[in-house]
Tab-separated table of C-alpha atoms in Angstrom:
chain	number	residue	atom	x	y	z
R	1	UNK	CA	-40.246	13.221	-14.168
R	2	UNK	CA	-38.776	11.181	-16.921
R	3	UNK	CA	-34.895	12.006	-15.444
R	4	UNK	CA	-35.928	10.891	-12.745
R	5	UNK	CA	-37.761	7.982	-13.428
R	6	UNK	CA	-34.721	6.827	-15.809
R	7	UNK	CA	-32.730	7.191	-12.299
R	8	UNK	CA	-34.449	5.036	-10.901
R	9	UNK	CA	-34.631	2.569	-13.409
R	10	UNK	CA	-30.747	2.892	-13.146
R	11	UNK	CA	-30.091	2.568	-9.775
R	12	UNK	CA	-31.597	-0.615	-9.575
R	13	UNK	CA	-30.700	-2.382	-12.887
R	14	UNK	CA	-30.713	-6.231	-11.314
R	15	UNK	CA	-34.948	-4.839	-10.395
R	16	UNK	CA	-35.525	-3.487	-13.633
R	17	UNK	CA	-33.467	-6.567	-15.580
R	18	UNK	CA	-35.883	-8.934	-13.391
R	19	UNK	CA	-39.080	-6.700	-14.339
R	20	UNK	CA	-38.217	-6.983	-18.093
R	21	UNK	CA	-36.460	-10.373	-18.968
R	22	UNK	CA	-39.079	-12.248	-19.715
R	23	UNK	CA	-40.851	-9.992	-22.014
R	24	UNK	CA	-37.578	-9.452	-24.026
R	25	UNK	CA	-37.423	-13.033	-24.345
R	26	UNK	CA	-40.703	-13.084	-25.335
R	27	UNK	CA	-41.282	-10.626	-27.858
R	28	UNK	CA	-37.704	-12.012	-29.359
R	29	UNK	CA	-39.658	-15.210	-29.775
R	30	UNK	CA	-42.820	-13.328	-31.418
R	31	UNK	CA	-40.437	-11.669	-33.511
R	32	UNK	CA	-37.868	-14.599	-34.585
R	33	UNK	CA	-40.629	-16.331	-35.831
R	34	UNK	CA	-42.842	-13.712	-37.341
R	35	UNK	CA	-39.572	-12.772	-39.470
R	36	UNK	CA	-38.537	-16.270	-40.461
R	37	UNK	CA	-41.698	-16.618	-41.785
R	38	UNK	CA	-42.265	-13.257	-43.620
R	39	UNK	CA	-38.979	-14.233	-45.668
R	40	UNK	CA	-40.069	-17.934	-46.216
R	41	UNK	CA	-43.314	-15.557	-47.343
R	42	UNK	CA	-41.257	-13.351	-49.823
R	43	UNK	CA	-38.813	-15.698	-51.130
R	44	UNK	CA	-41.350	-18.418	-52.528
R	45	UNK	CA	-43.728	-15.936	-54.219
R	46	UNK	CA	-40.534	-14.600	-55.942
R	47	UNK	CA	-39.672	-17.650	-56.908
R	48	UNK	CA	-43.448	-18.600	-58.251
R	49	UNK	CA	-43.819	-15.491	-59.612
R	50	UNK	CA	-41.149	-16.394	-62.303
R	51	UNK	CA	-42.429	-20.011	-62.822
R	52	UNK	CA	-44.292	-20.263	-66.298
R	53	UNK	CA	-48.053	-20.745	-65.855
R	54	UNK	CA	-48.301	-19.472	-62.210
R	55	UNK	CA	-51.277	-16.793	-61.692
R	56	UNK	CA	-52.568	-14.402	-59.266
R	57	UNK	CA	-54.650	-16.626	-58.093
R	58	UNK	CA	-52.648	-19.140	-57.305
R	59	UNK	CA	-49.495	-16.350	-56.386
R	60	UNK	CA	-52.492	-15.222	-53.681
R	61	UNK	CA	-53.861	-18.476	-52.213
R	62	UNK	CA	-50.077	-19.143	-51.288
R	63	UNK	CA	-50.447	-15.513	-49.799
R	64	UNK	CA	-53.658	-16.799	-47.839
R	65	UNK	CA	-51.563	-19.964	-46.804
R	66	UNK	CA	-48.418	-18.169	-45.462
R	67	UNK	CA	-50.850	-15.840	-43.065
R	68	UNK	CA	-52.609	-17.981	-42.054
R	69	UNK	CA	-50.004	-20.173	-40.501
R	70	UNK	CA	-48.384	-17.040	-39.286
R	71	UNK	CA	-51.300	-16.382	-37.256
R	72	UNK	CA	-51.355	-20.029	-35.722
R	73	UNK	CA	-47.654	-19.667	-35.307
R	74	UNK	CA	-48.353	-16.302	-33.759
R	75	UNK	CA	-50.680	-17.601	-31.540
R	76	UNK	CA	-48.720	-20.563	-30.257
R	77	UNK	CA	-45.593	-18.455	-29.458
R	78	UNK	CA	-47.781	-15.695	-27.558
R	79	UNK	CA	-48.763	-18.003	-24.729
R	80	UNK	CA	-44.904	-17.744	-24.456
R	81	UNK	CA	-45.321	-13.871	-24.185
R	82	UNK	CA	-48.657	-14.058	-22.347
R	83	UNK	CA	-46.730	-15.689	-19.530
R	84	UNK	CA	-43.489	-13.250	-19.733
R	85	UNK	CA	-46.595	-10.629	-19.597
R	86	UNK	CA	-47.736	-12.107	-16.390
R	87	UNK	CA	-44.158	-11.934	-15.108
R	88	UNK	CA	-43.493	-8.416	-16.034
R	89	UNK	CA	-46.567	-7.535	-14.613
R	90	UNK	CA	-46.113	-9.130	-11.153
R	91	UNK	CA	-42.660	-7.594	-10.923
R	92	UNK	CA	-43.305	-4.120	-11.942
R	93	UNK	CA	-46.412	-4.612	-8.911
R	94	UNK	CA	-43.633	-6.594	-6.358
R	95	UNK	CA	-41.588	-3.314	-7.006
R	96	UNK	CA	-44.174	-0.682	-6.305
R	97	UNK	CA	-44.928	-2.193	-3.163
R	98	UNK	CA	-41.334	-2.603	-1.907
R	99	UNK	CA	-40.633	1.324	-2.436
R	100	UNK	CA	-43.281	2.664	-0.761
R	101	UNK	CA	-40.894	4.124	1.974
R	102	UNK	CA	-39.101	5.678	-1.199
R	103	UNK	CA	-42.307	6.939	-2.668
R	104	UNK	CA	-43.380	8.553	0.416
R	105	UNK	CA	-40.044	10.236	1.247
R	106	UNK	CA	-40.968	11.773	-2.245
R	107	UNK	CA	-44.331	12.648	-1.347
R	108	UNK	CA	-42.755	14.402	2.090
R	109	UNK	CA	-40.278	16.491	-0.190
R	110	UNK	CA	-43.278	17.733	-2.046
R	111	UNK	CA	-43.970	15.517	-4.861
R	112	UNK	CA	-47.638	15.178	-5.407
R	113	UNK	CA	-49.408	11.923	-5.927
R	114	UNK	CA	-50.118	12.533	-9.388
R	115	UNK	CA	-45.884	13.220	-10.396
R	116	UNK	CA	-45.425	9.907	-8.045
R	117	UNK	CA	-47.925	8.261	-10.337
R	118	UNK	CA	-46.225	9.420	-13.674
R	119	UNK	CA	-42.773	9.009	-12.367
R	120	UNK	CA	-43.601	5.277	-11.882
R	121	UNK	CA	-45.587	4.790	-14.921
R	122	UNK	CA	-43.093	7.014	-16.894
R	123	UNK	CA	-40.324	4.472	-15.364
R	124	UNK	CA	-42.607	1.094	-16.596
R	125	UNK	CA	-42.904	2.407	-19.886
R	126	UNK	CA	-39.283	3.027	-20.147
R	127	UNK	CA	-38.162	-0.738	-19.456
R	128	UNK	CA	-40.926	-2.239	-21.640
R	129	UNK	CA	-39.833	0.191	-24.738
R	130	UNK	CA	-35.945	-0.693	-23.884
R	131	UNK	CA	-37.226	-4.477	-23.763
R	132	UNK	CA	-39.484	-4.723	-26.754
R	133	UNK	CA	-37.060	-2.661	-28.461
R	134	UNK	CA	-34.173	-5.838	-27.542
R	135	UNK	CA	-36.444	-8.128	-28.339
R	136	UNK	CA	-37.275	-6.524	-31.728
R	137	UNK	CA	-33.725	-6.100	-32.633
R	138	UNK	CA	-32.711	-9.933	-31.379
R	139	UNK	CA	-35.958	-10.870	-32.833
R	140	UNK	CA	-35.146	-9.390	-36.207
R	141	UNK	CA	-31.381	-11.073	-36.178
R	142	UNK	CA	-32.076	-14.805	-35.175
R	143	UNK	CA	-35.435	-14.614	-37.841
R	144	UNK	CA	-32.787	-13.218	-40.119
R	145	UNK	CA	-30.246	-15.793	-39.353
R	146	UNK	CA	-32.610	-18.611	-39.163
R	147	UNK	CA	-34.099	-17.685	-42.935
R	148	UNK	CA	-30.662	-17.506	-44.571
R	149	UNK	CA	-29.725	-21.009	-43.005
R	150	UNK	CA	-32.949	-22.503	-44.659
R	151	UNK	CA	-32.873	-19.936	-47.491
R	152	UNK	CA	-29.564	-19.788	-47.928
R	153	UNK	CA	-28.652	-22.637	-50.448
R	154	UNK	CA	-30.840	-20.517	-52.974
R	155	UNK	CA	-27.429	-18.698	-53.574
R	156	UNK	CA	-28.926	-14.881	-52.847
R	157	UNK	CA	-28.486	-13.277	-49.014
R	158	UNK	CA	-32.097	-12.925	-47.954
R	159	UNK	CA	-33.109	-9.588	-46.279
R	160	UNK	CA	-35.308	-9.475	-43.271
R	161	UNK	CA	-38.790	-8.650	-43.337
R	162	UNK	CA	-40.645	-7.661	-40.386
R	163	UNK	CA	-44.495	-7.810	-40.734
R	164	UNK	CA	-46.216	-4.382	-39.689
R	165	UNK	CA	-49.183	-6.120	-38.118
R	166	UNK	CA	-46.947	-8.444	-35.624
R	167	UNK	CA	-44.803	-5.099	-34.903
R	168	UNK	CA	-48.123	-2.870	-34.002
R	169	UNK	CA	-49.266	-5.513	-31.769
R	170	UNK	CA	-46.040	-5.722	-29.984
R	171	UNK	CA	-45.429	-2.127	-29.139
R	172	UNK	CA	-49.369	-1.238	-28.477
R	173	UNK	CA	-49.672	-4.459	-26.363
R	174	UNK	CA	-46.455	-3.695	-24.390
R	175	UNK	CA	-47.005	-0.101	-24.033
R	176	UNK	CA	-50.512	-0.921	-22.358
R	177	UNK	CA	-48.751	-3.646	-20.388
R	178	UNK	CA	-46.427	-0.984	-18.723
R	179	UNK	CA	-49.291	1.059	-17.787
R	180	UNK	CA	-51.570	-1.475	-16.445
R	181	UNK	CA	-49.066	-3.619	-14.015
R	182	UNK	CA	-48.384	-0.140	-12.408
R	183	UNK	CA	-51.950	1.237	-12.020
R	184	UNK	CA	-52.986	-1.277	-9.355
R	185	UNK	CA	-49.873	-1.374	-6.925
R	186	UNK	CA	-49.639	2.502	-7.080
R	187	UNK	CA	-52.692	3.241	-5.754
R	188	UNK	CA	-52.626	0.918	-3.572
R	189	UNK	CA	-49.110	2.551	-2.624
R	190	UNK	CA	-50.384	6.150	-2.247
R	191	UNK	CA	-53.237	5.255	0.024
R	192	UNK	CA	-50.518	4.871	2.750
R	193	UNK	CA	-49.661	8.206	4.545
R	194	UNK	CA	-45.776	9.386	3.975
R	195	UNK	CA	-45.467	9.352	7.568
R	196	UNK	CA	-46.318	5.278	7.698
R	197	UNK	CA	-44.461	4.888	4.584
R	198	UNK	CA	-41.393	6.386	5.978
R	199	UNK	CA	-41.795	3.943	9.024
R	200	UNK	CA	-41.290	0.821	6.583
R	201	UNK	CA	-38.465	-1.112	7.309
């Protein structure tokens, strides 16, 4: 199922590059500015960790400030990712629909509804991990790239950090995106008998 699904992803990259461009560009977004502001994060409480008469408390309320404007930032760029969710999801559904004389020449070689069902999900899945995984990785490099340009002038290369929570939100959220835009428009797909599916034009 999953050799075949990758096939099929394949055959078709312009379909699959449609289905997935907009959530690469979106989670490279999510990511760019999650980063930039993890090593804005890590770079001033080094720096006010050495200054004389700095405490905790103080070290930690500038802890408190730099989440919470990562969550507002977070926010604000996700309605750019909401929307490149809404495309994936209507693409991964337009593409269901127009193979359903492929998925019921399947069927009539003896596939049973339930490998149809996993081949397609199994083939969602794998162009939302290769696209979060591009976004991560772009992500990563222009938050990298956009830190040492502000950061830079300090006279040290700043590393990249990559917040944990903004990373499990990504992958979880995408994973259950891939499975949800396919559950619909499958079903849908295998209520039509392989014979009328073959018919399709």
């Amino acid at each position: 199922m999953v050799l075949l699904a990758g096939r099929n992803a394949m055959r078709a990259p312009a379909r699959s590059a449609r289905a997935t461009i907009g959530l690469v560009i979106g989670v490279t977004l999510l990511v760019t500015f999650a980063v930039a502001l993890g090593i804005m994060q890590h770079v001033t409480e080094s720096t006010l960790s050495g200054v004389d008469g700095m405490t905790p408390a103080m070290l930690e309320e500038q802890r408190s400030f730099f989440e919470q404007l990562n969550a507002v930032v977070s926010v604000i760029v996700g309605f750019s990712a909401v929307i490149a969710a809404v495309g994936v999801v209507n693409a991964l559904a337009l593409g269901v629909l127009q193979r359903r004389r492929e998925l019921g020449l399947l069927r009539v070689l003896g596939l049973t509804g339930v490998q149809v069902r996993r081949m397609i999900v199994t083939e969602a899945v794998q162009m939302v991990v290769a696209a979060v995984v591009t976004g991560l990785v772009l992500g990563t490099f222009y938050g990298w790239l956009g830190g040492q340009t502000l950061l830079g002038v300090l006279g040290s290369v700043v590393t990249p950090v990559l917040p944990p929570l903004t990373i499990a939100i990504v992958v979880v959220g995408a994973l259950v995106l891939a499975v949800v835009a396919t559950v619909a428009p499958v079903r849908r797909a295998m209520r039509v008998p392989p014979t009328e599916a073959l018919a399709v034009d």
